[in-house]
Amino acid sequence: MESVVPPQVTAELTQILSNLVLGDNEIRSNAEKAVNERLEQTPELYLLALAQFSTSADTEVMRSFSLVLLRRLLFRPPINQRLPLYDHLSSPSLTTLERILLHSLQHEPSPAVRRKAVDTVCDMANNSMSRGRPWHALQAQAFAMAEGSDSLSREAAFRVFAGSPNLVIDLQTESVLSVLQKGLQDHESVEVRSAALRASVSFLASSEPSQIPHVAALMYPMLNTLPSTSHSHLSTFLSILTPLASSNPTLFAPHLPNLLKFLPGLILPSVDPEPTPTVAHPNPAAGGSSFVFPPPSVTQNGSLPSRHASPEDEEAEEVRKAALEFMISLTEAKPNMVKRVDGWTNTIVRGCLEGMAELNDEDTEIWLEADPAEDPTDDDYPHVYEQAIDRLACALGGKVVLPPAFMLIPGMLASHDWKARHAGLMAIAAIAEGTNRVMAEELGKVVDLVTPMFSDPHPRVRFAACQCIGQLCTDLEGIIQEEYHQQLLTALIHTLEAPEPRVHSHAAAALINFCEGVEREVLLPYLDPIVERLLKLLNPGASGGPQPKRYVQEQAITTLAMVADASEATFAKHYSSIMPLLLNVLQNANTPEYRKLRMKAMECAGLIAIAVGSDVFRPDAAAFIENLMRIQNSPVDPDDTMLGHYLIATWAKVCQAMGQEFEPYLPVVMPPLLQAASAKADVSVYDEDEVAEEKDGWETISMDGRQVGIKTSTIEEKCQAFETLVIYCSTLGPRFAPYLSQSLELVLPSLKFYFHDGVREASAMLIPMLLACGKNSGTLTHQMVTASFSQLVNCIGVETDASFLASLYKCFADSLRVIGGPSALPQEIQDGVMEATKRQLQSFADKRKARAHRPASQLADDKEDLMLVEEVEDFALEDMGKMLLEFDPAHPLLVAISSVKDLGLNLGRWDSDDEGGTES
């Protein structure tokens, strides 16, 4: 290809790019600076030079790097400029750039580099079309390449169609389908078939609903790619189809029976599918479907045989997981569609149970000795199957999932193989959330199945029994504690004395779940034996026992805290046995390995202080607070990232325990609290071709096609600080006045802190409290009142979240009562809130009218979601009405609120018959 830039520019760019890929930081930094300077001075020349270098460089690495850099530079705005470089290019330069990229797309010999060329071409095509510049030459070349004789070119063409579906979406349907079908049936290259499958998925996902009936026939050749694909590629093919199953599940509806003849052989390798069926020939063998349920390999007592000691090979396991993910994704997307397919749920349930039973016997000794937080056997644990059956239960509910699950689980619990017993218990725990309404009806039978497993000879089975009971206490909270407390607590208390630390520690953890949903009166008869055994775990040396493992002590302290919280004042009789131990930990556990133990002791002591009350706690308050101040003033350990969180939480508990007596300590606790509350959101934005760094305390989300990293640890600490301000202000009342002004300055803008709903909700709670604090202390100013109500009016006018809008109206009404009613407000604020309310009412009315015009089938599909949306809107309308009543009991807008409520769909109350999974 002829040169489009002077040779000296090419030579200079070659040197700059070579420096960019070097490991030396100084050389690379200078090269980056040089690139920026050249692009600022002559962007067209150097972008064209970069594109040309992507076709002429001697090595694959440099050609690939050039394409990646070109893609990044074209559409990322340079420093101090609003528009990306693409928008500064002249039409002739764009034409030249397109010509160079088309040359690379067609002639690049390396498959890896050609894929980079595809990425850059697709990015260019999508951005060009969004700016009204269609790339007709690419469209023509891609179609020609798709029909060509070179498999690498055919693959590239279909990758282009996948990455830029707008190239084909408006063309004649028959022509597009013909090209895609040829690619799907390519006999020469599995890579071409894979790329064609990606293109087909992209085409279908981008098609308008009105087009779907005309293009759905493409599903036949798409699904026919599966049976002929080897295991080495089959997981990729299934993974390509999975997003389409989530976004367009109805496309798969006609093919479900045939898929069910193919997929069990992948998920349940012990089931022989006989001749492999295809979509075109779904039943090659006589006698109907080869998959029956219950499967013939279930033993007489209902237990699962051991399929393999380990998967045959990594490829088979990857295919198995990909097939399971495909089935689960389709189930989640359209639950009622798959419910009607006989055997679908049974296949997934059995596949998950088999997978969950695939543990390694040799890992037991390692597991017993490991700290749960650093357990090396966790890497090999079959989490995928456990999570899959959980997702299945949440999607389909108890009526569908429990029958096939409990066809197998009782036999698994009776199996001679500990791995099957373990899997059965973990399965009950996993499906409890999604099936809780139906499981509640048979809860006694479930408890009778589980509690004998606490006497199992194998420690991992007893561990699983603790896990199962703990999860049931969470997912059937209240019911199981009230009706079955004797069986559960008898088993858990006994297991606190198990010889294995992993087991007795997990029994203590399960007690936390039990305490979270228990009535005080139910717990009291068991309080003494629970505390006695927890103290033995915490301090076995007192009775001549061995030194406990640190994680056991941490768990014992945490459980003691929850038991104290649940038993309240009755816990006072154990106070003198426990508080000295906790103070001893705070005084002496100063080395890094005891960080967590110290933090747990802080938390526990705070909760116990609240439980027993100020009179019992008062003699130890000074010593406890002295320890907290010493810890707070110690040199900061950069590795101790959680200490600040625990200190804030513990100070809040001490305040709740001491009440008004806490006031002298405000100067100690408020500076770090206000600092945490002032934190800004820490955000990192990654380009599409950048890999987001995995960092502790960070979360990555996708936003506008880019990966955005958010430092959630900072935001969570900010939320905690705001919630602590609520505690201080509500507990101390007017005594919080010295911090009124600073707090308001933080709270008012935080009503718009969109990174965390908890911060916004705490802010809405704080405003009336702070106004009351100021009023009762004589420090409230007219400026504070005006600023508070002005911000509330501003937020009400633009808020789109109905749930938080309700909080804003409640905040406004509560604040209004604090200052003495509407007459204390300036007229412009009164007018402003009425105008904002009218806009919100109009918005609610428009949304409800739009829903009413949706087809009945769509309403049925989204019934539960719509009921929840309208329930939240009704709460907002109710709080809106309460606010208006503060102005006038006969306010004319009250009639408008009633009219908007009447526009609701009235889909009725939650119907237990629809339990588990949306109607679809």
mmCIF file with all atom_site columns, N, CA, C and O in Angstrom, residues 854-885:
data_model
loop_
_atom_site.group_PDB
_atom_site.id
_atom_site.type_symbol
_atom_site.label_atom_id
_atom_site.label_alt_id
_atom_site.label_comp_id
_atom_site.label_asym_id
_atom_site.label_entity_id
_atom_site.label_seq_id
_atom_site.pdbx_PDB_ins_code
_atom_site.Cartn_x
_atom_site.Cartn_y
_atom_site.Cartn_z
_atom_site.occupancy
_atom_site.B_iso_or_equiv
_atom_site.pdbx_formal_charge
_atom_site.auth_seq_id
_atom_site.auth_comp_id
_atom_site.auth_asym_id
_atom_site.auth_atom_id
_atom_site.pdbx_PDB_model_num
ATOM 1   N N  . ARG A 1 854 ? -50.059 -0.457  27.604 1.00 0.00 ? 854 ARG A N  1
ATOM 2   C CA . ARG A 1 854 ? -49.223 -1.587  27.194 1.00 0.00 ? 854 ARG A CA 1
ATOM 3   C C  . ARG A 1 854 ? -50.098 -2.806  26.923 1.00 0.00 ? 854 ARG A C  1
ATOM 4   O O  . ARG A 1 854 ? -51.157 -2.979  27.542 1.00 0.00 ? 854 ARG A O  1
ATOM 5   N N  . PRO A 1 855 ? -49.695 -3.678  26.009 1.00 0.00 ? 855 PRO A N  1
ATOM 6   C CA . PRO A 1 855 ? -50.473 -4.887  25.726 1.00 0.00 ? 855 PRO A CA 1
ATOM 7   C C  . PRO A 1 855 ? -50.632 -5.753  26.975 1.00 0.00 ? 855 PRO A C  1
ATOM 8   O O  . PRO A 1 855 ? -49.750 -5.786  27.841 1.00 0.00 ? 855 PRO A O  1
ATOM 9   N N  . ALA A 1 856 ? -51.749 -6.445  27.049 1.00 0.00 ? 856 ALA A N  1
ATOM 10  C CA . ALA A 1 856 ? -52.036 -7.274  28.220 1.00 0.00 ? 856 ALA A CA 1
ATOM 11  C C  . ALA A 1 856 ? -50.955 -8.327  28.441 1.00 0.00 ? 856 ALA A C  1
ATOM 12  O O  . ALA A 1 856 ? -50.615 -8.659  29.576 1.00 0.00 ? 856 ALA A O  1
ATOM 13  N N  . SER A 1 857 ? -50.377 -8.856  27.337 1.00 0.00 ? 857 SER A N  1
ATOM 14  C CA . SER A 1 857 ? -49.345 -9.888  27.484 1.00 0.00 ? 857 SER A CA 1
ATOM 15  C C  . SER A 1 857 ? -48.101 -9.322  28.180 1.00 0.00 ? 857 SER A C  1
ATOM 16  O O  . SER A 1 857 ? -47.468 -9.995  28.994 1.00 0.00 ? 857 SER A O  1
ATOM 17  N N  . GLN A 1 858 ? -47.750 -8.075  27.854 1.00 0.00 ? 858 GLN A N  1
ATOM 18  C CA . GLN A 1 858 ? -46.597 -7.449  28.508 1.00 0.00 ? 858 GLN A CA 1
ATOM 19  C C  . GLN A 1 858 ? -46.878 -7.210  29.987 1.00 0.00 ? 858 GLN A C  1
ATOM 20  O O  . GLN A 1 858 ? -46.009 -7.396  30.834 1.00 0.00 ? 858 GLN A O  1
ATOM 21  N N  . LEU A 1 859 ? -48.103 -6.784  30.285 1.00 0.00 ? 859 LEU A N  1
ATOM 22  C CA . LEU A 1 859 ? -48.467 -6.555  31.684 1.00 0.00 ? 859 LEU A CA 1
ATOM 23  C C  . LEU A 1 859 ? -48.381 -7.854  32.482 1.00 0.00 ? 859 LEU A C  1
ATOM 24  O O  . LEU A 1 859 ? -47.936 -7.873  33.626 1.00 0.00 ? 859 LEU A O  1
ATOM 25  N N  . ALA A 1 860 ? -48.812 -8.959  31.860 1.00 0.00 ? 860 ALA A N  1
ATOM 26  C CA . ALA A 1 860 ? -48.745 -10.252 32.547 1.00 0.00 ? 860 ALA A CA 1
ATOM 27  C C  . ALA A 1 860 ? -47.297 -10.651 32.782 1.00 0.00 ? 860 ALA A C  1
ATOM 28  O O  . ALA A 1 860 ? -46.939 -11.172 33.848 1.00 0.00 ? 860 ALA A O  1
ATOM 29  N N  . ASP A 1 861 ? -46.446 -10.413 31.776 1.00 0.00 ? 861 ASP A N  1
ATOM 30  C CA . ASP A 1 861 ? -45.030 -10.761 31.912 1.00 0.00 ? 861 ASP A CA 1
ATOM 31  C C  . ASP A 1 861 ? -44.375 -10.020 33.075 1.00 0.00 ? 861 ASP A C  1
ATOM 32  O O  . ASP A 1 861 ? -43.552 -10.573 33.799 1.00 0.00 ? 861 ASP A O  1
ATOM 33  N N  . ASP A 1 862 ? -44.729 -8.737  33.225 1.00 0.00 ? 862 ASP A N  1
ATOM 34  C CA . ASP A 1 862 ? -44.042 -7.880  34.197 1.00 0.00 ? 862 ASP A CA 1
ATOM 35  C C  . ASP A 1 862 ? -44.899 -7.597  35.421 1.00 0.00 ? 862 ASP A C  1
ATOM 36  O O  . ASP A 1 862 ? -44.695 -6.605  36.119 1.00 0.00 ? 862 ASP A O  1
ATOM 37  N N  . LYS A 1 863 ? -45.858 -8.474  35.703 1.00 0.00 ? 863 LYS A N  1
ATOM 38  C CA . LYS A 1 863 ? -46.845 -8.201  36.746 1.00 0.00 ? 863 LYS A CA 1
ATOM 39  C C  . LYS A 1 863 ? -46.209 -7.843  38.088 1.00 0.00 ? 863 LYS A C  1
ATOM 40  O O  . LYS A 1 863 ? -46.515 -6.801  38.674 1.00 0.00 ? 863 LYS A O  1
ATOM 41  N N  . GLU A 1 864 ? -45.316 -8.686  38.579 1.00 0.00 ? 864 GLU A N  1
ATOM 42  C CA . GLU A 1 864 ? -44.763 -8.447  39.908 1.00 0.00 ? 864 GLU A CA 1
ATOM 43  C C  . GLU A 1 864 ? -43.917 -7.182  39.942 1.00 0.00 ? 864 GLU A C  1
ATOM 44  O O  . GLU A 1 864 ? -43.971 -6.406  40.902 1.00 0.00 ? 864 GLU A O  1
ATOM 45  N N  . ASP A 1 865 ? -43.131 -6.949  38.876 1.00 0.00 ? 865 ASP A N  1
ATOM 46  C CA . ASP A 1 865 ? -42.318 -5.739  38.826 1.00 0.00 ? 865 ASP A CA 1
ATOM 47  C C  . ASP A 1 865 ? -43.200 -4.498  38.829 1.00 0.00 ? 865 ASP A C  1
ATOM 48  O O  . ASP A 1 865 ? -42.916 -3.513  39.531 1.00 0.00 ? 865 ASP A O  1
ATOM 49  N N  . LEU A 1 866 ? -44.267 -4.525  38.050 1.00 0.00 ? 866 LEU A N  1
ATOM 50  C CA . LEU A 1 866 ? -45.158 -3.368  37.976 1.00 0.00 ? 866 LEU A CA 1
ATOM 51  C C  . LEU A 1 866 ? -45.885 -3.136  39.296 1.00 0.00 ? 866 LEU A C  1
ATOM 52  O O  . LEU A 1 866 ? -46.107 -1.985  39.704 1.00 0.00 ? 866 LEU A O  1
ATOM 53  N N  . MET A 1 867 ? -46.275 -4.221  39.953 1.00 0.00 ? 867 MET A N  1
ATOM 54  C CA . MET A 1 867 ? -46.928 -4.072  41.257 1.00 0.00 ? 867 MET A CA 1
ATOM 55  C C  . MET A 1 867 ? -45.998 -3.391  42.248 1.00 0.00 ? 867 MET A C  1
ATOM 56  O O  . MET A 1 867 ? -46.425 -2.508  43.019 1.00 0.00 ? 867 MET A O  1
ATOM 57  N N  . LEU A 1 868 ? -44.718 -3.767  42.224 1.00 0.00 ? 868 LEU A N  1
ATOM 58  C CA . LEU A 1 868 ? -43.754 -3.154  43.131 1.00 0.00 ? 868 LEU A CA 1
ATOM 59  C C  . LEU A 1 868 ? -43.554 -1.685  42.788 1.00 0.00 ? 868 LEU A C  1
ATOM 60  O O  . LEU A 1 868 ? -43.516 -0.827  43.686 1.00 0.00 ? 868 LEU A O  1
ATOM 61  N N  . VAL A 1 869 ? -43.435 -1.377  41.493 1.00 0.00 ? 869 VAL A N  1
ATOM 62  C CA . VAL A 1 869 ? -43.252 0.015   41.066 1.00 0.00 ? 869 VAL A CA 1
ATOM 63  C C  . VAL A 1 869 ? -44.421 0.878   41.541 1.00 0.00 ? 869 VAL A C  1
ATOM 64  O O  . VAL A 1 869 ? -44.232 1.965   42.112 1.00 0.00 ? 869 VAL A O  1
ATOM 65  N N  . GLU A 1 870 ? -45.648 0.390   41.331 1.00 0.00 ? 870 GLU A N  1
ATOM 66  C CA . GLU A 1 870 ? -46.807 1.196   41.707 1.00 0.00 ? 870 GLU A CA 1
ATOM 67  C C  . GLU A 1 870 ? -46.981 1.263   43.227 1.00 0.00 ? 870 GLU A C  1
ATOM 68  O O  . GLU A 1 870 ? -47.477 2.262   43.749 1.00 0.00 ? 870 GLU A O  1
ATOM 69  N N  . GLU A 1 871 ? -46.549 0.230   43.916 1.00 0.00 ? 871 GLU A N  1
ATOM 70  C CA . GLU A 1 871 ? -46.603 0.283   45.379 1.00 0.00 ? 871 GLU A CA 1
ATOM 71  C C  . GLU A 1 871 ? -45.676 1.379   45.901 1.00 0.00 ? 871 GLU A C  1
ATOM 72  O O  . GLU A 1 871 ? -46.053 2.155   46.785 1.00 0.00 ? 871 GLU A O  1
ATOM 73  N N  . VAL A 1 872 ? -44.470 1.478   45.331 1.00 0.00 ? 872 VAL A N  1
ATOM 74  C CA . VAL A 1 872 ? -43.527 2.523   45.740 1.00 0.00 ? 872 VAL A CA 1
ATOM 75  C C  . VAL A 1 872 ? -44.077 3.900   45.377 1.00 0.00 ? 872 VAL A C  1
ATOM 76  O O  . VAL A 1 872 ? -43.970 4.858   46.156 1.00 0.00 ? 872 VAL A O  1
ATOM 77  N N  . GLU A 1 873 ? -44.677 4.021   44.175 1.00 0.00 ? 873 GLU A N  1
ATOM 78  C CA . GLU A 1 873 ? -45.286 5.295   43.785 1.00 0.00 ? 873 GLU A CA 1
ATOM 79  C C  . GLU A 1 873 ? -46.407 5.691   44.745 1.00 0.00 ? 873 GLU A C  1
ATOM 80  O O  . GLU A 1 873 ? -46.553 6.874   45.087 1.00 0.00 ? 873 GLU A O  1
ATOM 81  N N  . ASP A 1 874 ? -47.201 4.717   45.168 1.00 0.00 ? 874 ASP A N  1
ATOM 82  C CA . ASP A 1 874 ? -48.288 5.021   46.111 1.00 0.00 ? 874 ASP A CA 1
ATOM 83  C C  . ASP A 1 874 ? -47.739 5.541   47.437 1.00 0.00 ? 874 ASP A C  1
ATOM 84  O O  . ASP A 1 874 ? -48.329 6.439   48.055 1.00 0.00 ? 874 ASP A O  1
ATOM 85  N N  . PHE A 1 875 ? -46.608 4.981   47.888 1.00 0.00 ? 875 PHE A N  1
ATOM 86  C CA . PHE A 1 875 ? -45.995 5.503   49.116 1.00 0.00 ? 875 PHE A CA 1
ATOM 87  C C  . PHE A 1 875 ? -45.600 6.976   48.930 1.00 0.00 ? 875 PHE A C  1
ATOM 88  O O  . PHE A 1 875 ? -45.809 7.807   49.819 1.00 0.00 ? 875 PHE A O  1
ATOM 89  N N  . ALA A 1 876 ? -45.021 7.282   47.762 1.00 0.00 ? 876 ALA A N  1
ATOM 90  C CA . ALA A 1 876 ? -44.623 8.667   47.495 1.00 0.00 ? 876 ALA A CA 1
ATOM 91  C C  . ALA A 1 876 ? -45.852 9.583   47.465 1.00 0.00 ? 876 ALA A C  1
ATOM 92  O O  . ALA A 1 876 ? -45.823 10.701  47.995 1.00 0.00 ? 876 ALA A O  1
ATOM 93  N N  . LEU A 1 877 ? -46.934 9.111   46.837 1.00 0.00 ? 877 LEU A N  1
ATOM 94  C CA . LEU A 1 877 ? -48.158 9.916   46.775 1.00 0.00 ? 877 LEU A CA 1
ATOM 95  C C  . LEU A 1 877 ? -48.755 10.129  48.168 1.00 0.00 ? 877 LEU A C  1
ATOM 96  O O  . LEU A 1 877 ? -49.274 11.208  48.476 1.00 0.00 ? 877 LEU A O  1
ATOM 97  N N  . GLU A 1 878 ? -48.663 9.096   49.021 1.00 0.00 ? 878 GLU A N  1
ATOM 98  C CA . GLU A 1 878 ? -49.167 9.246   50.393 1.00 0.00 ? 878 GLU A CA 1
ATOM 99  C C  . GLU A 1 878 ? -48.371 10.287  51.163 1.00 0.00 ? 878 GLU A C  1
ATOM 100 O O  . GLU A 1 878 ? -48.937 11.141  51.855 1.00 0.00 ? 878 GLU A O  1
ATOM 101 N N  . ASP A 1 879 ? -47.029 10.247  51.049 1.00 0.00 ? 879 ASP A N  1
ATOM 102 C CA . ASP A 1 879 ? -46.210 11.234  51.753 1.00 0.00 ? 879 ASP A CA 1
ATOM 103 C C  . ASP A 1 879 ? -46.389 12.631  51.161 1.00 0.00 ? 879 ASP A C  1
ATOM 104 O O  . ASP A 1 879 ? -46.297 13.635  51.876 1.00 0.00 ? 879 ASP A O  1
ATOM 105 N N  . MET A 1 880 ? -46.626 12.686  49.863 1.00 0.00 ? 880 MET A N  1
ATOM 106 C CA . MET A 1 880 ? -46.946 13.958  49.232 1.00 0.00 ? 880 MET A CA 1
ATOM 107 C C  . MET A 1 880 ? -48.226 14.537  49.836 1.00 0.00 ? 880 MET A C  1
ATOM 108 O O  . MET A 1 880 ? -48.309 15.726  50.171 1.00 0.00 ? 880 MET A O  1
ATOM 109 N N  . GLY A 1 881 ? -49.225 13.672  50.008 1.00 0.00 ? 881 GLY A N  1
ATOM 110 C CA . GLY A 1 881 ? -50.492 14.104  50.598 1.00 0.00 ? 881 GLY A CA 1
ATOM 111 C C  . GLY A 1 881 ? -50.320 14.577  52.038 1.00 0.00 ? 881 GLY A C  1
ATOM 112 O O  . GLY A 1 881 ? -50.920 15.578  52.446 1.00 0.00 ? 881 GLY A O  1
ATOM 113 N N  . LYS A 1 882 ? -49.514 13.877  52.824 1.00 0.00 ? 882 LYS A N  1
ATOM 114 C CA . LYS A 1 882 ? -49.283 14.287  54.214 1.00 0.00 ? 882 LYS A CA 1
ATOM 115 C C  . LYS A 1 882 ? -48.616 15.651  54.277 1.00 0.00 ? 882 LYS A C  1
ATOM 116 O O  . LYS A 1 882 ? -48.900 16.464  55.174 1.00 0.00 ? 882 LYS A O  1
ATOM 117 N N  . MET A 1 883 ? -47.696 15.912  53.331 1.00 0.00 ? 883 MET A N  1
ATOM 118 C CA . MET A 1 883 ? -47.058 17.219  53.289 1.00 0.00 ? 883 MET A CA 1
ATOM 119 C C  . MET A 1 883 ? -48.080 18.306  52.963 1.00 0.00 ? 883 MET A C  1
ATOM 120 O O  . MET A 1 883 ? -48.113 19.372  53.593 1.00 0.00 ? 883 MET A O  1
ATOM 121 N N  . LEU A 1 884 ? -48.980 18.034  51.999 1.00 0.00 ? 884 LEU A N  1
ATOM 122 C CA . LEU A 1 884 ? -49.996 19.028  51.629 1.00 0.00 ? 884 LEU A CA 1
ATOM 123 C C  . LEU A 1 884 ? -50.956 19.309  52.778 1.00 0.00 ? 884 LEU A C  1
ATOM 124 O O  . LEU A 1 884 ? -51.426 20.440  52.942 1.00 0.00 ? 884 LEU A O  1
ATOM 125 N N  . LEU A 1 885 ? -51.229 18.295  53.571 1.00 0.00 ? 885 LEU A N  1
ATOM 126 C CA . LEU A 1 885 ? -52.122 18.494  54.720 1.00 0.00 ? 885 LEU A CA 1
ATOM 127 C C  . LEU A 1 885 ? -51.539 19.492  55.713 1.00 0.00 ? 885 LEU A C  1
ATOM 128 O O  . LEU A 1 885 ? -52.300 20.161  56.434 1.00 0.00 ? 885 LEU A O  1
#
